[in-house]
CSV table of C-alpha atoms in Angstrom, one decimal:
chain,number,residue,atom,x,y,z
B,1,LEU,CA,-127.2,87.3,29.0
B,2,THR,CA,-124.7,88.2,26.2
B,3,GLY,CA,-121.8,87.2,28.4
B,4,GLU,CA,-123.4,83.9,29.1
B,5,HIS,CA,-123.7,83.3,25.4
B,6,ASN,CA,-120.2,84.2,24.6
B,7,VAL,CA,-118.9,81.8,27.4
B,8,ARG,CA,-121.2,79.1,26.0
B,9,VAL,CA,-120.2,79.8,22.2
B,10,GLN,CA,-116.5,79.7,23.4
B,11,ALA,CA,-117.0,76.3,25.3
B,12,LEU,CA,-118.5,75.1,22.1
B,13,ASN,CA,-115.7,76.4,20.1
B,14,ASP,CA,-113.2,74.6,22.2
B,15,ARG,CA,-115.2,71.4,22.2
B,16,MET,CA,-115.4,71.7,18.3
B,17,HIS,CA,-111.5,72.1,18.1
B,18,ALA,CA,-111.0,69.3,20.4
B,19,LEU,CA,-113.2,67.0,18.5
B,20,SER,CA,-111.6,68.2,15.3
B,21,ASP,CA,-108.2,67.4,16.7
B,22,LYS,CA,-109.4,64.1,17.5
B,23,VAL,CA,-110.6,63.5,14.2
B,24,GLY,CA,-107.5,64.4,12.5
B,25,GLU,CA,-105.5,61.9,15.0
B,26,LEU,CA,-108.0,59.2,14.0
B,27,GLN,CA,-107.7,59.8,10.5
B,28,ASN,CA,-103.8,59.6,10.8
B,29,GLN,CA,-104.2,56.4,12.6
B,30,ARG,CA,-106.4,54.9,10.0
B,31,GLN,CA,-103.8,56.1,7.3
B,32,ALA,CA,-101.0,54.3,9.1
B,33,SER,CA,-103.1,51.0,9.7
B,34,ASP,CA,-104.2,51.2,5.9
B,35,SER,CA,-100.6,51.4,4.9
B,36,ARG,CA,-99.5,48.5,7.2
B,37,MET,CA,-102.6,46.4,5.8
B,38,LYS,CA,-101.3,47.0,2.4
B,39,LEU,CA,-97.9,46.1,3.3
B,40,LEU,CA,-99.2,42.9,5.0
B,41,ARG,CA,-101.2,42.0,2.1
B,42,GLU,CA,-98.3,42.5,-0.5
B,43,MET,CA,-96.1,40.3,1.8
B,44,GLN,CA,-98.8,37.6,1.9
B,45,ARG,CA,-99.4,37.9,-1.7
B,46,ASP,CA,-95.4,37.6,-2.4
B,47,TYR,CA,-95.3,34.8,0.5
B,48,GLU,CA,-92.5,36.9,2.3
B,49,GLY,CA,-91.2,35.1,5.2
B,50,TYR,CA,-91.3,31.6,3.8
B,51,ASN,CA,-88.3,29.4,2.9
B,52,ASN,CA,-87.6,30.1,-0.9
B,53,SER,CA,-88.6,26.5,-1.8
B,54,VAL,CA,-91.7,26.8,-0.1
B,55,LYS,CA,-92.2,30.2,-1.8
B,56,GLN,CA,-91.4,29.0,-5.1
B,57,VAL,CA,-94.1,26.0,-4.8
B,58,LEU,CA,-96.8,28.5,-3.6
B,59,LEU,CA,-96.1,30.6,-6.7
B,60,GLN,CA,-95.9,27.6,-9.1
B,61,ALA,CA,-99.3,26.6,-7.6
B,62,ARG,CA,-100.8,30.0,-8.1
B,63,ARG,CA,-99.8,29.9,-11.8
B,64,ASN,CA,-101.1,26.4,-12.4
B,65,PRO,CA,-104.7,25.9,-10.8
B,66,GLY,CA,-105.3,22.2,-10.3
B,67,SER,CA,-102.1,21.8,-8.9
B,68,GLY,CA,-103.4,20.1,-5.9
B,69,VAL,CA,-101.5,22.3,-3.5
B,70,HIS,CA,-103.8,23.6,-0.6
B,71,GLY,CA,-101.2,25.9,0.9
B,72,VAL,CA,-98.9,25.7,4.0
B,73,VAL,CA,-100.0,24.4,7.4
B,74,ALA,CA,-99.7,27.8,9.0
B,75,ASP,CA,-102.5,29.1,6.8
B,76,LEU,CA,-104.6,26.1,6.9
B,77,ILE,CA,-104.9,26.2,10.8
B,78,HIS,CA,-106.3,28.8,13.0
B,79,VAL,CA,-104.9,28.8,16.5
B,80,PRO,CA,-106.4,30.6,19.5
B,81,ALA,CA,-104.2,33.5,20.7
B,82,LYS,CA,-103.6,32.1,24.0
B,83,LEU,CA,-102.0,29.0,22.5
B,84,GLU,CA,-100.0,30.5,19.6
B,85,ARG,CA,-96.6,30.3,21.4
B,86,ALA,CA,-97.2,26.7,22.3
B,87,ILE,CA,-98.3,25.7,18.8
B,88,ASP,CA,-95.4,27.5,17.4
B,89,MET,CA,-92.9,25.8,19.5
B,90,VAL,CA,-94.4,22.4,18.8
B,91,LEU,CA,-94.7,22.8,15.1
B,92,GLY,CA,-91.6,25.0,14.4
B,93,GLY,CA,-90.6,24.4,10.8
B,94,ALA,CA,-93.7,22.2,10.1
B,95,LEU,CA,-95.5,25.5,10.0
B,96,GLN,CA,-94.3,25.7,6.3
B,97,ASN,CA,-95.1,22.0,5.3
B,98,ILE,CA,-97.0,22.2,2.2
B,99,VAL,CA,-100.3,20.4,2.1
B,100,VAL,CA,-101.4,18.8,-1.1
B,101,ASP,CA,-104.2,16.5,-2.4
B,102,ARG,CA,-102.1,13.5,-3.4
B,103,ASP,CA,-98.7,11.9,-3.6
B,104,GLU,CA,-98.7,12.7,-7.1
B,105,ASP,CA,-98.9,16.5,-6.6
B,106,ALA,CA,-96.1,16.4,-4.5
B,107,LYS,CA,-94.0,14.5,-6.7
B,108,LYS,CA,-94.7,17.1,-9.4
B,109,MET,CA,-93.7,19.9,-7.1
B,110,ILE,CA,-90.7,18.2,-5.8
B,111,GLU,CA,-89.7,17.5,-9.6
B,112,TYR,CA,-90.3,21.4,-10.1
B,113,LEU,CA,-88.1,22.3,-7.2
B,114,ARG,CA,-85.4,19.8,-8.3
B,115,ALA,CA,-85.3,21.0,-12.0
B,116,ASN,CA,-85.1,24.6,-10.8
B,117,ARG,CA,-82.5,23.9,-8.1
B,118,PHE,CA,-85.0,25.8,-5.8
B,119,GLY,CA,-84.2,23.6,-2.6
B,120,ARG,CA,-86.5,21.0,-0.7
B,121,ALA,CA,-89.8,21.3,0.9
B,122,THR,CA,-91.8,18.9,3.0
B,123,PHE,CA,-95.2,17.9,1.5
B,124,LEU,CA,-98.3,16.4,3.4
B,125,PRO,CA,-100.5,14.8,0.9
B,126,ILE,CA,-104.0,14.6,2.2
B,127,SER,CA,-104.7,11.2,0.7
B,128,SER,CA,-102.0,9.4,2.4
B,129,VAL,CA,-100.9,11.3,5.5
B,130,ARG,CA,-102.1,9.3,8.5
B,131,GLY,CA,-103.0,10.9,11.9
B,132,ARG,CA,-101.7,9.8,15.2
B,133,THR,CA,-103.7,10.0,18.0
B,134,LEU,CA,-103.7,9.2,21.8
B,135,THR,CA,-104.7,5.7,22.9
B,136,GLN,CA,-107.9,5.7,25.0
B,137,GLN,CA,-105.6,4.9,27.9
B,138,GLU,CA,-103.2,7.7,27.1
B,139,ARG,CA,-106.4,10.1,27.1
B,140,ASN,CA,-106.6,9.6,30.9
B,141,VAL,CA,-103.8,12.3,31.4
B,142,LEU,CA,-106.4,14.9,29.9
B,143,SER,CA,-108.1,14.9,33.5
B,144,LEU,CA,-104.8,15.6,35.0
B,145,PRO,CA,-104.5,19.3,37.0
B,146,GLY,CA,-103.0,21.6,34.3
B,147,CYS,CA,-103.8,19.6,31.3
B,148,VAL,CA,-105.3,22.1,28.6
B,149,GLY,CA,-105.9,19.3,26.1
B,150,VAL,CA,-104.6,17.7,22.9
B,151,ALA,CA,-103.2,20.3,20.4
B,152,SER,CA,-105.0,19.0,17.4
B,153,GLU,CA,-108.3,19.5,19.2
B,154,LEU,CA,-107.6,22.9,20.6
B,155,ILE,CA,-107.0,24.3,17.1
B,156,GLU,CA,-109.4,25.0,14.4
B,157,PHE,CA,-109.1,23.8,10.6
B,158,ASP,CA,-111.3,22.6,7.7
B,159,PRO,CA,-112.3,19.0,8.4
B,160,LYS,CA,-110.5,17.8,5.3
B,161,TYR,CA,-107.2,18.8,7.2
B,162,GLN,CA,-108.2,16.4,10.2
B,163,GLY,CA,-105.4,13.6,9.1
B,164,VAL,CA,-102.9,16.4,8.6
B,165,ALA,CA,-103.8,17.9,12.2
B,166,ASP,CA,-103.6,14.7,14.0
B,167,ASN,CA,-100.4,13.8,12.0
B,168,LEU,CA,-98.7,16.9,13.5
B,169,LEU,CA,-100.5,17.5,16.8
B,170,GLY,CA,-102.7,14.4,17.7
B,171,ARG,CA,-100.2,13.1,20.2
B,172,THR,CA,-99.3,16.4,21.8
B,173,VAL,CA,-100.7,17.5,24.8
B,174,ILE,CA,-100.7,21.0,26.0
B,175,ALA,CA,-100.2,22.0,29.7
B,176,GLU,CA,-100.6,25.3,31.6
B,177,ASN,CA,-97.2,25.3,32.7
B,178,LEU,CA,-94.0,23.4,32.9
B,179,ASP,CA,-94.7,21.7,36.3
B,180,SER,CA,-97.9,20.4,35.0
B,181,GLY,CA,-96.3,19.4,31.8
B,182,ILE,CA,-93.8,17.3,33.6
B,183,ALA,CA,-96.4,15.7,35.9
B,184,ILE,CA,-98.6,14.7,32.6
B,185,GLN,CA,-95.5,13.6,30.9
B,186,ARG,CA,-94.8,11.2,33.9
């Protein structure tokens, strides 16, 4: 019986060491993830990756609540993972367009950029940007094989950005592949 107990104790000790190693491994992974998250948060806070002019507008807006600046298009829309590449290709630099409340807010920021020689930025005032969408007749293409849908209807955003989304993506049709896209375009 003692031999059986020893074998069992040894098996439990081995299992305990294996689990202890796994816990250590998971703690290391969590530490690495925490470090990455901290870096990404700092990059987001400092607007890393944005054009300098866009970064300067966002920093100025942070310093001045009530500036009318909502943010850049990339931060105001949510794109499903399977569509990220397509939407990125369609929008390109427009992902860094700055959404503001009114034309006056854009003018103030343009003046700020000019006065400090920070460069140029594109502004989309919610009050005046006009959405462009497919006509009823053009919407017939949505039933063609390989058609995924209208880009502005496939992403998520706050309803107040409907005009912005339609302006940028309201006439863009997403297809499953190039052949479908060519057929739809015709």
